[in-house]
Amino acid sequence: MKTLNLTENDGAFLEEFKKLSGDNPSLCYQCGNCTAGCPYSNYFDYPVSMIMRLLQTGQKETILNSRAIWLCATCETCTTRCPCNIDVAHIMDMLRIMARKENKTAEKDVKRFYDSFLSSMKMFGRIYEIGIVLMYKLKSRHLFGDMDVAPQMFLRRKIGLFPTIKGGRKVAAIYKKYQKQEKQKAKNNG
Ligand code: SF4
Ligand code: SF4
């Protein structure tokens, strides 16, 4: 775990974050409840309460380059435990989105998994497990990792050979519409 080093102070980053997310990290008074309950704290470079402090003090580069925002599992324990009713899990989500927009991905495999998940949703209208695994393995080149669990998953019917979903086209249309809106937004802002 890294120590806190408040070197930069990009006040505009906090304001931009508030505007984009609708969350107010300034309410955090550093009680540490979120970190105490977070099941991933041991793997984070900065615990979640420290991410909140970095955000309050405008440490944009440190946050967007952190591993913590990618390793967060969105379990929402932090949100549930926060005495100030801050939606901490949503804040972690938003930071991940902002990092992604700036091409900052401290955990590339996590991003590859998200991309595979989204591609599956776009193509099939829901999760097609084998498709996700194949896409992820090709992107990450971890071709033979976790192969031993596949037979068990087949036997227990946790994964099927073929996608069994209807309505994929409708979901693809939603994606297309969203991407068009985002492009338009970027054009208007830039
Ligand atoms: S949502 Fe993320 S930061 Fe919050 S407790 Fe879960 S893993 Fe930790
Ligand atoms: S639980 Fe809430 S107030 Fe306490 S440190 Fe976490 S975000 Fe801040």
Short mmCIF file of C-alpha atoms and ligand atoms in Angstrom, two decimals:
data_model
loop_
_atom_site.label_atom_id
_atom_site.label_comp_id
_atom_site.label_asym_id
_atom_site.label_seq_id
_atom_site.Cartn_x
_atom_site.Cartn_y
_atom_site.Cartn_z
CA MET A 1 0.00 0.00 0.00
CA LYS A 2 1.33 3.46 -0.89
CA THR A 3 1.65 6.41 1.48
CA LEU A 4 -0.31 9.59 0.90
CA ASN A 5 1.65 12.24 -0.96
CA LEU A 6 -0.40 15.35 -1.67
CA THR A 7 1.79 17.01 -4.26
CA GLU A 8 -0.51 18.39 -6.93
CA ASN A 9 -3.73 20.25 -6.23
CA ASP A 10 -6.05 20.38 -9.19
CA GLY A 11 -9.10 22.05 -7.65
CA ALA A 12 -10.82 21.99 -11.03
CA PHE A 13 -10.70 18.19 -10.97
CA LEU A 14 -12.89 18.01 -7.84
CA GLU A 15 -15.40 20.43 -9.32
CA GLU A 16 -15.44 18.56 -12.64
CA PHE A 17 -15.94 15.31 -10.74
CA LYS A 18 -18.86 16.70 -8.74
CA LYS A 19 -20.51 17.98 -11.89
CA LEU A 20 -20.12 14.72 -13.78
CA SER A 21 -21.04 12.32 -10.99
CA GLY A 22 -23.56 14.23 -8.90
CA ASP A 23 -21.65 12.97 -5.83
CA ASN A 24 -20.12 15.19 -3.17
CA PRO A 25 -16.81 13.77 -1.89
CA SER A 26 -16.29 16.95 0.18
CA LEU A 27 -18.71 15.51 2.76
CA CYS A 28 -16.21 12.79 3.69
CA TYR A 29 -14.65 13.36 7.12
CA GLN A 30 -12.20 10.45 6.91
CA CYS A 31 -13.76 8.17 9.51
CA GLY A 32 -12.35 5.13 7.69
CA ASN A 33 -15.53 3.01 7.87
CA CYS A 34 -15.45 2.38 4.13
CA THR A 35 -11.88 1.09 4.23
CA ALA A 36 -12.57 -1.05 7.29
CA GLY A 37 -15.32 -2.92 5.42
CA CYS A 38 -13.75 -3.08 1.97
CA PRO A 39 -12.91 -6.71 1.07
CA TYR A 40 -10.31 -5.55 -1.47
CA SER A 41 -8.30 -3.16 0.71
CA ASN A 42 -5.35 -5.56 0.83
CA TYR A 43 -5.01 -5.40 -2.94
CA PHE A 44 -5.53 -1.66 -3.40
CA ASP A 45 -2.53 0.67 -3.72
CA TYR A 46 -4.62 3.30 -1.90
CA PRO A 47 -7.46 2.27 0.43
CA VAL A 48 -10.84 3.67 -0.51
CA SER A 49 -10.90 6.33 2.25
CA MET A 50 -7.53 7.54 0.94
CA ILE A 51 -8.99 7.74 -2.56
CA MET A 52 -11.66 10.02 -1.06
CA ARG A 53 -8.96 12.23 0.48
CA LEU A 54 -6.99 12.32 -2.77
CA LEU A 55 -10.16 13.39 -4.53
CA GLN A 56 -10.89 16.15 -2.02
CA THR A 57 -7.41 17.52 -2.49
CA GLY A 58 -7.45 17.36 -6.29
CA GLN A 59 -4.77 14.70 -6.84
CA LYS A 60 -6.03 13.89 -10.31
CA GLU A 61 -3.02 12.05 -11.73
CA THR A 62 -2.52 9.92 -8.63
CA ILE A 63 -6.14 8.82 -8.58
CA LEU A 64 -6.57 8.18 -12.29
CA ASN A 65 -3.35 6.13 -12.35
CA SER A 66 -4.24 4.12 -9.25
CA ARG A 67 -4.86 0.38 -9.30
CA ALA A 68 -7.57 0.69 -6.64
CA ILE A 69 -10.18 2.17 -8.97
CA TRP A 70 -9.80 -0.84 -11.29
CA LEU A 71 -9.70 -3.50 -8.58
CA CYS A 72 -12.85 -2.23 -6.84
CA ALA A 73 -15.53 -4.90 -7.20
CA THR A 74 -18.48 -2.49 -6.79
CA CYS A 75 -19.70 -4.59 -3.86
CA GLU A 76 -21.11 -1.40 -2.26
CA THR A 77 -20.00 -2.26 1.28
CA CYS A 78 -18.37 1.18 1.49
CA THR A 79 -21.59 2.91 0.43
CA THR A 80 -23.58 0.97 3.02
CA ARG A 81 -21.15 1.81 5.82
CA CYS A 82 -20.65 5.51 5.13
CA PRO A 83 -22.19 7.64 7.93
CA CYS A 84 -22.40 10.61 5.55
CA ASN A 85 -24.51 8.71 3.00
CA ILE A 86 -21.87 9.14 0.32
CA ASP A 87 -22.25 6.67 -2.52
CA VAL A 88 -18.59 5.68 -2.37
CA ALA A 89 -18.98 2.74 -4.78
CA HIS A 90 -20.47 5.09 -7.37
CA ILE A 91 -17.51 7.42 -6.86
CA MET A 92 -15.13 4.53 -7.61
CA ASP A 93 -17.17 3.73 -10.73
CA MET A 94 -17.03 7.33 -11.93
CA LEU A 95 -13.28 7.52 -11.36
CA ARG A 96 -12.85 4.38 -13.45
CA ILE A 97 -14.90 5.95 -16.25
CA MET A 98 -12.80 9.13 -16.08
CA ALA A 99 -9.55 7.14 -16.13
CA ARG A 100 -10.80 5.18 -19.11
CA LYS A 101 -11.62 8.35 -21.02
CA GLU A 102 -8.04 9.52 -20.48
CA ASN A 103 -6.60 6.15 -21.51
CA LYS A 104 -5.23 5.51 -18.04
CA THR A 105 -5.56 1.86 -17.15
CA ALA A 106 -3.40 0.78 -14.25
CA GLU A 107 -4.90 -2.72 -14.41
CA LYS A 108 -5.02 -3.61 -18.08
CA ASP A 109 -6.46 -7.09 -17.60
CA VAL A 110 -9.43 -5.69 -15.69
CA LYS A 111 -10.11 -3.31 -18.57
CA ARG A 112 -9.81 -6.22 -21.02
CA PHE A 113 -12.37 -8.14 -19.03
CA TYR A 114 -14.78 -5.18 -18.99
CA ASP A 115 -14.32 -4.77 -22.74
CA SER A 116 -15.06 -8.47 -23.32
CA PHE A 117 -18.15 -8.22 -21.11
CA LEU A 118 -19.45 -5.18 -22.99
CA SER A 119 -18.78 -6.78 -26.38
CA SER A 120 -20.79 -9.82 -25.29
CA MET A 121 -23.68 -7.60 -24.17
CA LYS A 122 -23.56 -5.72 -27.43
CA MET A 123 -23.55 -8.87 -29.57
CA PHE A 124 -25.91 -11.14 -27.66
CA GLY A 125 -28.06 -8.88 -25.50
CA ARG A 126 -26.73 -10.46 -22.30
CA ILE A 127 -23.73 -12.32 -20.97
CA TYR A 128 -22.51 -15.22 -23.07
CA GLU A 129 -19.95 -16.72 -20.70
CA ILE A 130 -17.85 -18.71 -23.15
CA GLY A 131 -17.73 -15.77 -25.55
CA ILE A 132 -16.47 -13.49 -22.76
CA VAL A 133 -13.84 -15.99 -21.67
CA LEU A 134 -12.59 -16.49 -25.22
CA MET A 135 -12.45 -12.76 -25.95
CA TYR A 136 -10.70 -12.08 -22.65
CA LYS A 137 -8.15 -14.83 -23.19
CA LEU A 138 -7.32 -13.62 -26.67
CA LYS A 139 -6.97 -10.03 -25.50
CA SER A 140 -4.96 -10.84 -22.37
CA ARG A 141 -3.03 -13.79 -23.89
CA HIS A 142 -3.58 -15.74 -20.67
CA LEU A 143 -4.64 -18.61 -22.87
CA PHE A 144 -4.39 -21.52 -20.45
CA GLY A 145 -5.16 -19.88 -17.11
CA ASP A 146 -8.04 -21.40 -15.07
CA MET A 147 -8.58 -24.16 -17.65
CA ASP A 148 -9.02 -26.71 -14.85
CA VAL A 149 -12.30 -25.12 -13.69
CA ALA A 150 -13.98 -25.33 -17.12
CA PRO A 151 -15.10 -29.02 -16.92
CA GLN A 152 -16.68 -28.45 -13.50
CA MET A 153 -18.54 -25.42 -14.79
CA PHE A 154 -19.88 -27.38 -17.76
CA LEU A 155 -20.95 -30.26 -15.55
CA ARG A 156 -22.78 -27.92 -13.17
CA ARG A 157 -24.38 -26.08 -16.09
CA LYS A 158 -22.85 -22.78 -15.11
CA ILE A 159 -21.83 -22.17 -18.72
CA GLY A 160 -23.51 -23.24 -21.93
CA LEU A 161 -21.98 -23.91 -25.32
CA PHE A 162 -24.19 -21.49 -27.23
CA PRO A 163 -25.79 -18.13 -26.47
CA THR A 164 -29.49 -18.68 -25.81
CA ILE A 165 -30.66 -15.09 -25.86
CA LYS A 166 -33.09 -13.20 -28.01
CA GLY A 167 -33.16 -9.43 -28.39
CA GLY A 168 -29.46 -8.88 -29.07
CA ARG A 169 -30.28 -6.49 -31.89
CA LYS A 170 -32.28 -4.24 -29.58
CA VAL A 171 -29.39 -4.02 -27.14
CA ALA A 172 -26.98 -3.31 -30.02
CA ALA A 173 -29.28 -0.44 -31.08
CA ILE A 174 -29.14 0.98 -27.53
CA TYR A 175 -25.34 0.85 -27.66
CA LYS A 176 -25.24 2.58 -31.01
CA LYS A 177 -27.55 5.33 -29.80
CA TYR A 178 -25.47 5.86 -26.66
CA GLN A 179 -22.21 6.00 -28.60
CA LYS A 180 -23.73 8.54 -30.99
CA GLN A 181 -24.86 10.70 -28.05
CA GLU A 182 -21.40 10.52 -26.47
CA LYS A 183 -19.73 11.55 -29.74
CA GLN A 184 -22.11 14.47 -30.04
CA LYS A 185 -21.42 15.51 -26.42
CA ALA A 186 -17.65 15.37 -27.02
CA LYS A 187 -18.10 17.46 -30.17
CA ASN A 188 -20.18 20.07 -28.31
CA ASN A 189 -17.64 20.24 -25.45
CA GLY A 190 -14.57 20.34 -27.62
S1 SF4 B 1 -17.36 -1.06 -3.66
FE1 SF4 B 1 -15.16 -1.18 -4.09
S2 SF4 B 1 -14.21 0.27 -2.68
FE2 SF4 B 1 -16.29 -0.12 -1.95
S3 SF4 B 1 -16.08 -1.77 -0.44
FE3 SF4 B 1 -16.54 -2.75 -2.41
S4 SF4 B 1 -14.57 -3.21 -3.35
FE4 SF4 B 1 -14.17 -1.74 -1.68
S1 SF4 B 2 -17.11 6.00 5.34
FE1 SF4 B 2 -17.74 7.89 4.31
S2 SF4 B 2 -17.08 9.55 5.70
FE2 SF4 B 2 -16.01 7.68 6.32
S3 SF4 B 2 -14.04 7.77 5.23
FE3 SF4 B 2 -15.43 6.57 3.97
S4 SF4 B 2 -16.37 8.04 2.57
FE4 SF4 B 2 -15.42 9.20 4.22
#
